[in-house]
Coordinates of C-alpha atoms in Angstrom, one line a residue:
M1 CA 126.0 90.9 112.5
T2 CA 122.8 89.9 110.7
S3 CA 122.4 86.2 110.4
L4 CA 121.9 84.9 106.8
P5 CA 118.1 84.0 107.2
D6 CA 117.5 87.6 108.3
L7 CA 119.1 89.4 105.4
S8 CA 116.8 91.2 103.0
A9 CA 116.3 90.1 99.5
V10 CA 117.8 93.3 98.3
D11 CA 120.9 92.6 100.3
L12 CA 121.1 89.0 99.2
V13 CA 121.0 89.9 95.5
S14 CA 123.7 92.6 96.0
R15 CA 125.9 90.1 97.7
Y16 CA 125.3 87.4 95.1
R17 CA 126.3 89.9 92.5
D18 CA 129.6 90.8 94.2
R19 CA 130.3 87.1 95.0
S20 CA 130.5 87.7 98.8
L21 CA 127.7 85.3 99.4
S22 CA 126.2 82.2 97.6
P23 CA 122.6 81.1 97.3
V24 CA 123.8 77.7 98.5
E25 CA 124.9 78.9 101.9
V26 CA 121.9 81.2 102.3
T27 CA 119.5 78.3 101.5
E28 CA 121.3 76.0 104.0
A29 CA 121.0 78.7 106.7
V30 CA 117.3 79.2 106.0
L31 CA 116.6 75.5 106.0
A32 CA 118.4 75.2 109.4
R33 CA 116.3 78.0 110.8
I34 CA 113.2 76.2 109.6
E35 CA 114.3 72.9 111.1
A36 CA 114.8 74.6 114.5
W37 CA 111.7 76.7 114.6
E38 CA 109.1 75.0 112.5
P39 CA 108.0 72.5 115.2
K40 CA 106.8 75.5 117.2
L41 CA 105.4 77.7 114.4
Q42 CA 103.8 75.2 111.9
A43 CA 103.9 77.8 109.2
L44 CA 104.9 75.5 106.3
W45 CA 103.5 72.6 104.3
A46 CA 105.2 70.6 101.6
L47 CA 108.7 71.7 102.5
D48 CA 111.0 70.6 99.7
A49 CA 114.6 70.8 101.1
A50 CA 116.1 68.7 98.2
G51 CA 114.4 70.8 95.6
A52 CA 115.5 74.0 97.3
R53 CA 119.1 72.8 97.5
A54 CA 119.1 71.9 93.8
A55 CA 117.6 75.3 92.8
A56 CA 120.2 77.1 95.0
A57 CA 123.0 75.2 93.4
A58 CA 121.7 76.1 89.9
S59 CA 121.4 79.7 91.0
A60 CA 125.0 79.8 92.3
A61 CA 126.2 78.5 89.0
R62 CA 124.4 81.2 87.1
W63 CA 125.7 84.0 89.4
A64 CA 129.2 82.6 89.0
E65 CA 128.8 83.1 85.2
G66 CA 127.2 86.5 85.7
R67 CA 123.9 85.5 84.1
P68 CA 121.1 85.5 86.7
L69 CA 117.6 84.6 85.5
G70 CA 116.0 87.6 87.1
P71 CA 115.8 90.1 90.0
V72 CA 115.3 87.4 92.7
D73 CA 117.6 84.6 91.4
G74 CA 118.7 82.6 94.4
V75 CA 116.4 84.3 96.9
P76 CA 114.6 81.8 99.2
V77 CA 110.8 82.3 98.9
T78 CA 107.6 80.6 100.0
V79 CA 104.2 80.4 98.3
K80 CA 100.8 80.1 99.9
D81 CA 99.1 76.7 99.8
N82 CA 96.3 78.0 97.4
I83 CA 98.8 79.2 94.7
A84 CA 99.5 76.1 92.6
T85 CA 103.1 74.9 92.3
R86 CA 103.9 72.2 89.7
G87 CA 103.8 68.7 91.2
V88 CA 102.4 69.7 94.6
P89 CA 98.7 69.3 95.6
V90 CA 96.7 72.3 96.4
P91 CA 94.5 71.5 99.5
V92 CA 93.4 75.1 100.0
G93 CA 93.7 74.5 103.7
T94 CA 91.0 71.9 104.1
A95 CA 90.9 68.2 104.7
A96 CA 88.0 68.0 102.2
T97 CA 90.3 68.5 99.2
P98 CA 91.7 65.4 97.3
L99 CA 95.5 65.7 97.2
V100 CA 96.1 65.7 93.4
P101 CA 99.5 67.2 92.3
A102 CA 99.1 70.4 90.3
A103 CA 99.9 70.1 86.6
E104 CA 101.6 73.6 86.4
D105 CA 102.6 76.6 88.4
A106 CA 100.0 79.3 88.9
P107 CA 101.1 82.7 87.7
P108 CA 102.8 84.0 90.9
A109 CA 104.8 80.7 91.3
A110 CA 105.7 80.7 87.6
R111 CA 107.1 84.2 87.7
L112 CA 109.2 83.4 90.8
R113 CA 110.5 80.2 89.2
E114 CA 111.3 81.9 85.9
S115 CA 113.3 84.5 87.9
G116 CA 115.4 81.8 89.6
A117 CA 113.9 82.1 93.1
V118 CA 114.5 79.2 95.5
I119 CA 111.0 78.0 96.3
L120 CA 111.3 76.4 99.8
A121 CA 107.8 75.3 100.6
K122 CA 104.1 76.2 100.6
T123 CA 102.7 78.1 103.6
T124 CA 99.6 77.1 105.6
M125 CA 96.2 78.6 105.5
P126 CA 92.7 78.0 106.9
D127 CA 89.9 76.1 105.1
Y128 CA 89.3 77.8 101.7
G129 CA 91.0 80.9 102.9
M130 CA 87.8 82.0 104.7
L131 CA 89.3 82.8 108.1
S132 CA 91.7 85.5 109.3
S133 CA 93.3 82.7 111.3
G134 CA 95.9 79.9 111.3
L135 CA 93.2 77.4 112.2
S136 CA 92.7 74.6 109.6
S137 CA 91.2 71.1 109.2
F138 CA 94.2 70.1 107.1
H139 CA 97.2 72.0 108.3
K140 CA 98.6 72.0 111.8
L141 CA 97.8 75.1 113.9
A142 CA 100.1 78.0 112.8
R143 CA 101.3 80.3 115.5
N144 CA 102.6 83.9 115.8
P145 CA 106.4 84.1 116.4
W146 CA 106.0 87.2 118.5
D147 CA 103.9 85.2 121.0
L148 CA 103.2 81.5 120.4
S149 CA 100.0 81.8 122.3
K150 CA 98.7 84.2 119.7
N151 CA 97.3 83.7 116.1
P152 CA 99.4 84.9 113.1
G153 CA 96.2 86.0 111.4
G154 CA 95.1 84.8 108.0
S155 CA 94.2 83.6 105.6
S156 CA 97.9 83.9 104.6
A157 CA 98.7 82.6 108.1
G158 CA 101.8 80.6 107.4
A159 CA 103.2 83.3 105.2
G160 CA 103.0 86.0 107.9
A161 CA 104.6 83.7 110.5
A162 CA 107.3 82.6 108.1
A163 CA 108.2 86.2 107.2
A164 CA 108.5 87.3 110.8
A165 CA 110.5 84.2 111.7
G166 CA 113.0 84.7 108.9
Y167 CA 112.2 81.7 106.7
G168 CA 113.7 83.7 103.8
P169 CA 112.8 87.3 102.8
I170 CA 109.9 87.0 100.3
H171 CA 106.6 85.2 100.9
V172 CA 103.5 85.3 98.6
G173 CA 100.0 85.3 100.0
T174 CA 96.5 86.1 98.7
D175 CA 94.0 88.6 99.8
I176 CA 90.2 88.9 99.1
G177 CA 89.2 90.8 102.3
G178 CA 92.4 91.3 104.2
S179 CA 94.2 88.0 104.0
V180 CA 97.7 89.5 103.2
R181 CA 97.4 92.7 105.3
L182 CA 95.9 91.3 108.5
P183 CA 98.6 88.7 109.1
A184 CA 101.1 91.3 108.1
A185 CA 99.8 93.6 110.8
W186 CA 99.6 90.9 113.5
C187 CA 103.1 89.5 112.6
G188 CA 104.8 93.0 112.3
I189 CA 105.7 92.8 108.6
V190 CA 105.0 94.5 105.3
G191 CA 102.1 93.1 103.3
L192 CA 101.0 94.6 100.0
K193 CA 97.5 94.0 98.5
P194 CA 98.1 95.4 95.0
S195 CA 95.4 96.8 92.6
L196 CA 93.2 94.0 91.2
G197 CA 95.0 92.5 88.2
R198 CA 98.4 94.0 88.9
I199 CA 99.7 90.5 89.8
P200 CA 98.2 87.8 87.6
I201 CA 96.5 85.0 89.5
D202 CA 94.6 81.9 88.6
P203 CA 91.9 81.3 89.5
S204 CA 90.9 85.0 89.6
Y205 CA 87.8 86.3 91.3
V206 CA 86.2 89.6 92.4
G207 CA 88.6 91.3 94.8
R208 CA 91.1 88.4 94.9
V209 CA 94.7 89.3 94.6
A210 CA 98.2 87.9 95.3
G211 CA 100.7 90.0 97.1
P212 CA 104.2 90.0 98.7
M213 CA 104.7 89.6 102.4
T214 CA 108.2 90.8 103.5
R215 CA 110.1 92.5 106.3
T216 CA 110.9 95.6 104.3
V217 CA 109.2 97.8 101.8
A218 CA 112.2 97.5 99.4
D219 CA 111.8 93.7 99.4
A220 CA 108.1 94.0 98.6
A221 CA 109.0 96.3 95.7
L222 CA 111.6 93.8 94.5
A223 CA 109.0 91.1 94.6
M224 CA 106.5 93.2 92.6
A225 CA 109.1 93.6 89.8
V226 CA 108.8 89.8 89.3
L227 CA 105.2 89.0 90.3
S228 CA 103.6 91.8 88.2
R229 CA 104.7 90.4 84.9
P230 CA 101.7 89.5 82.7
D231 CA 100.0 86.1 82.3
G232 CA 97.2 85.4 80.0
R233 CA 95.5 83.0 82.3
D234 CA 94.1 85.8 84.4
G235 CA 91.1 87.4 82.7
M236 CA 91.5 90.5 85.0
N237 CA 95.2 91.0 84.4
L238 CA 96.0 94.7 83.9
P239 CA 97.7 95.7 80.7
P240 CA 101.5 95.5 80.9
A241 CA 103.1 98.6 82.4
E242 CA 106.6 99.9 82.7
I243 CA 107.0 100.5 86.4
D244 CA 110.3 101.2 88.1
W245 CA 109.6 99.3 91.3
A246 CA 113.0 100.2 92.7
D247 CA 112.2 103.9 92.6
L248 CA 110.8 104.4 96.1
A249 CA 111.7 108.0 96.6
I250 CA 108.8 110.4 97.5
D251 CA 108.5 113.7 99.4
P252 CA 105.4 113.6 101.6
K253 CA 105.2 117.4 101.5
G254 CA 101.9 118.6 100.1
L255 CA 100.4 115.1 99.8
R256 CA 96.7 115.0 100.7
I257 CA 96.3 112.2 103.3
G258 CA 93.1 111.1 104.9
L259 CA 93.1 109.6 108.4
M260 CA 90.3 107.0 108.8
M261 CA 90.1 105.9 112.4
D262 CA 86.4 105.0 112.4
I263 CA 85.9 101.5 111.0
G264 CA 82.2 102.2 110.1
A265 CA 81.1 98.7 111.1
G266 CA 82.4 95.9 113.2
M267 CA 84.7 95.7 116.2
A268 CA 85.6 98.7 118.2
L269 CA 89.1 100.1 117.8
D270 CA 91.6 99.1 120.6
P271 CA 93.1 102.3 122.1
E272 CA 96.6 101.0 121.8
V273 CA 96.1 100.4 118.1
G274 CA 94.5 103.8 117.6
D275 CA 97.4 105.6 119.4
A276 CA 100.1 103.9 117.3
V277 CA 98.3 104.7 114.0
T278 CA 97.7 108.3 115.1
A279 CA 101.4 108.7 115.9
A280 CA 102.3 107.3 112.5
A281 CA 100.0 109.9 110.8
R282 CA 101.6 112.7 112.9
L283 CA 105.1 111.5 111.6
L284 CA 104.0 111.9 108.0
E285 CA 102.3 115.2 108.9
A286 CA 105.6 116.4 110.3
A287 CA 107.2 115.6 107.0
G288 CA 104.8 117.9 105.2
G289 CA 101.9 115.7 104.5
I290 CA 98.4 117.4 104.8
V291 CA 96.6 115.0 107.1
E292 CA 92.9 115.3 107.8
P293 CA 90.3 113.0 109.4
V294 CA 88.0 111.3 107.0
P295 CA 84.9 109.2 107.8
A296 CA 84.6 105.5 107.1
I297 CA 83.1 104.4 103.8
L298 CA 81.9 101.0 105.1
T299 CA 78.4 100.6 106.5
R300 CA 76.7 97.8 108.4
E301 CA 74.6 97.0 105.4
M302 CA 77.7 96.7 103.2
L303 CA 79.5 94.3 105.6
D304 CA 76.4 92.2 106.1
G305 CA 75.8 92.1 102.3
L306 CA 79.3 90.8 101.6
D307 CA 78.8 88.2 104.3
D308 CA 75.6 87.0 102.6
F309 CA 77.3 87.0 99.2
W310 CA 80.3 85.0 100.4
R311 CA 78.3 82.5 102.3
V312 CA 76.3 81.6 99.2
R313 CA 79.5 81.6 97.0
S314 CA 81.1 79.2 99.5
W315 CA 77.9 77.1 99.7
D316 CA 78.1 76.7 95.9
D317 CA 81.5 75.0 96.3
V318 CA 80.7 73.1 99.4
S319 CA 77.4 71.8 98.2
K320 CA 79.1 69.9 95.4
L321 CA 81.1 67.8 97.8
P322 CA 80.2 64.3 98.8
A323 CA 78.8 64.3 102.4
A324 CA 81.8 62.4 103.7
D325 CA 84.2 65.1 102.3
R326 CA 82.0 67.9 103.5
A327 CA 82.1 66.5 107.0
K328 CA 85.9 67.0 107.0
I329 CA 85.7 70.8 106.7
L330 CA 86.5 72.9 109.8
P331 CA 83.1 73.0 111.6
Y332 CA 83.2 76.8 111.9
I333 CA 83.6 77.2 108.1
R334 CA 81.2 74.3 107.3
A335 CA 78.4 75.9 109.4
W336 CA 79.0 79.3 107.9
A337 CA 79.0 78.0 104.3
E338 CA 75.9 75.7 104.8
S339 CA 74.0 78.8 106.1
G340 CA 74.3 80.1 102.5
A341 CA 71.6 77.6 101.5
E342 CA 69.1 79.7 103.5
R343 CA 69.9 83.0 101.7
S344 CA 67.5 84.0 99.0
G345 CA 68.6 85.0 95.5
L346 CA 67.5 88.5 96.2
A347 CA 69.7 88.7 99.3
V348 CA 72.7 87.4 97.3
M349 CA 72.1 89.9 94.6
R350 CA 71.8 92.7 97.1
G351 CA 75.0 91.5 98.8
F352 CA 76.9 91.5 95.6
N353 CA 75.6 95.0 94.7
R354 CA 77.2 96.3 98.0
T355 CA 80.5 96.0 96.2
M356 CA 79.3 98.6 93.7
E357 CA 78.3 100.9 96.6
I358 CA 81.8 100.5 98.1
R359 CA 83.4 101.3 94.8
K360 CA 81.3 104.5 94.5
A361 CA 82.1 105.6 98.0
A362 CA 85.8 104.9 97.6
A363 CA 85.9 106.9 94.4
A364 CA 84.2 109.9 96.0
L365 CA 86.6 109.7 98.9
F366 CA 89.7 109.7 96.7
A367 CA 88.4 112.6 94.6
S368 CA 90.2 114.9 97.0
L369 CA 92.9 112.6 98.5
D370 CA 96.2 111.0 97.4
F371 CA 96.3 108.4 100.2
V372 CA 94.3 107.2 103.2
L373 CA 95.8 106.0 106.5
S374 CA 94.0 103.7 108.9
P375 CA 94.6 100.8 111.3
T376 CA 95.0 97.5 109.4
A377 CA 93.0 95.7 112.1
P378 CA 91.0 97.0 115.0
V379 CA 92.8 94.8 117.6
A380 CA 96.4 93.7 118.0
G381 CA 96.0 90.0 118.5
F382 CA 93.9 87.0 119.6
P383 CA 94.3 83.4 120.8
A384 CA 96.1 81.0 118.5
D385 CA 93.3 78.5 118.5
W386 CA 90.5 80.9 117.7
A387 CA 89.0 81.1 114.2
S388 CA 88.8 84.9 114.3
P389 CA 89.2 87.8 116.8
L390 CA 85.6 87.3 118.0
N391 CA 85.6 83.5 117.4
D392 CA 81.9 83.7 116.6
P393 CA 80.7 82.1 113.3
E394 CA 77.6 84.4 113.4
K395 CA 79.9 87.4 113.3
P396 CA 82.8 86.3 111.1
F397 CA 83.8 89.6 109.5
E398 CA 83.7 92.1 112.3
H399 CA 87.5 92.6 112.1
I400 CA 87.9 93.3 108.3
G401 CA 86.2 96.7 108.1
Y402 CA 89.5 98.5 107.5
T403 CA 90.7 96.1 104.8
V404 CA 87.8 94.7 102.8
P405 CA 86.6 98.0 101.1
W406 CA 89.8 98.3 99.2
N407 CA 89.5 94.8 97.7
M408 CA 86.0 95.7 96.4
S409 CA 87.3 99.1 95.1
E410 CA 90.3 97.4 93.6
Q411 CA 92.7 99.9 95.2
P412 CA 96.3 99.1 96.4
A413 CA 96.8 99.0 100.2
V414 CA 99.8 98.0 102.3
S415 CA 100.2 97.2 105.9
I416 CA 103.4 98.2 107.7
N417 CA 104.3 97.8 111.3
C418 CA 103.8 101.1 113.3
G419 CA 104.5 99.9 116.8
F420 CA 103.8 97.4 119.5
T421 CA 101.3 97.0 122.4
A422 CA 102.5 97.0 126.0
A423 CA 102.3 93.2 125.8
G424 CA 104.7 93.2 122.8
L425 CA 102.2 92.5 120.0
P426 CA 102.8 94.2 116.6
I427 CA 100.4 96.9 115.3
G428 CA 99.7 97.5 111.7
L429 CA 99.3 100.8 109.8
Q430 CA 97.4 100.6 106.5
I431 CA 98.3 102.9 103.6
V432 CA 95.7 103.0 100.8
G433 CA 96.3 104.6 97.4
R434 CA 94.4 105.5 94.3
R435 CA 93.4 102.7 92.0
F436 CA 96.5 101.5 90.1
D437 CA 98.9 103.6 92.2
D438 CA 100.7 100.6 93.6
L439 CA 104.1 102.2 93.4
G440 CA 102.8 105.3 95.2
V441 CA 101.6 103.2 98.1
L442 CA 105.0 101.5 98.4
R443 CA 106.7 104.9 98.2
L444 CA 104.6 106.4 101.0
A445 CA 105.2 103.2 103.0
Q446 CA 109.0 103.6 102.4
A447 CA 108.8 107.3 103.5
Y448 CA 107.1 106.1 106.7
E449 CA 109.6 103.2 107.2
D450 CA 112.5 105.7 106.8
R451 CA 111.1 107.9 109.5
R452 CA 109.8 105.2 111.9
G453 CA 113.2 104.6 113.4
P454 CA 114.9 101.3 114.2
Q455 CA 112.6 98.3 114.4
R456 CA 112.8 96.2 117.5
P457 CA 114.7 92.9 117.0
W458 CA 112.8 90.1 115.2
P459 CA 111.5 87.3 117.5
V460 CA 113.9 84.5 118.4
L461 CA 112.2 81.2 119.3

């Protein structure tokens, strides 16, 4: 029998509706799971057990009267550190940030609260979200529940670990180069990076999105029904759209699907990862999809240009800090940001213009394709205390070649587990769709999930 913390959000809502389960007992079970496992995982920050219990009790009363606030009323959720929640500081992963309580919820948190979700805690992240790691100068070191000696990935590090550990079914992360999808891959969960503007976010920025991190595709779709509601604070928010997020049916027959195994720039592909992704592609091909190899759209110049641009963007923030605060930043990130002072204005402009080159290449690729499949990450894991898979501040983005192009092209992309290494580490399959086809991406992910077969049991610590 599935334990309460391991039930999906879809199942929870169904059982709340038929009165066979209460948000109060579910919240208590999830809090007990957190109490037992959190000393090992360190996935959370600002856990609010009292607030969660109060929210669960209010939800139970609403369900008893048959008047839930929304699709996720009573569902336990977490929100990433850098998404503001009313009354809680927003350290963005770094000891350099003054701990000032947020005056209001950022859009993703506001949508969850309006829908009656039980917000348990914030999840941990690295300094400024600029690492694919659980390493932080502020938070304790987050670990991967599949193997505590391994990193959960990042920057939505705690969210990935929390989802795999069963700290409730829905977790919200952010992604500007892979920060939802990479931890999703390394933690064996589903992580959706929606089209830019599909989920309102504040502050917004080029390529920056919020996205759900869940154990199932259906739960990610349920979360999208809430998170995608409009908010005027995001200047890049897409126009309101009537999307039936629960309609996940799709027949892969006849779909034109590209298989991108070459990263174009960065780390070499681990053979175990490549084999698992190829097998996933063959599964969709057997269902009638027309799968054909396609070349990478990323180049060395593009990846290096993004690095130049992001270094200077980070230096713009870091340079404003008093010297004493700047010294508190994780040394890896501080050295990387400070090197931005050495980049010329021309180098920065060229770096930013690489985003336009990526958009053009992506548009040309999808002129003849419905979807693209690829690995989410070139490797399946790395040590818990490393800042990145290479752990080299001179080569910080060698692992994001499969993920970052779709942030720059504003296209939806989801990571879903497609297997495990011989050592038991999860492997992620990435499914990329046309711009604005967020539902299509979830539908193809559901089609794969349906054909993948039973998942191995979730980790038990």
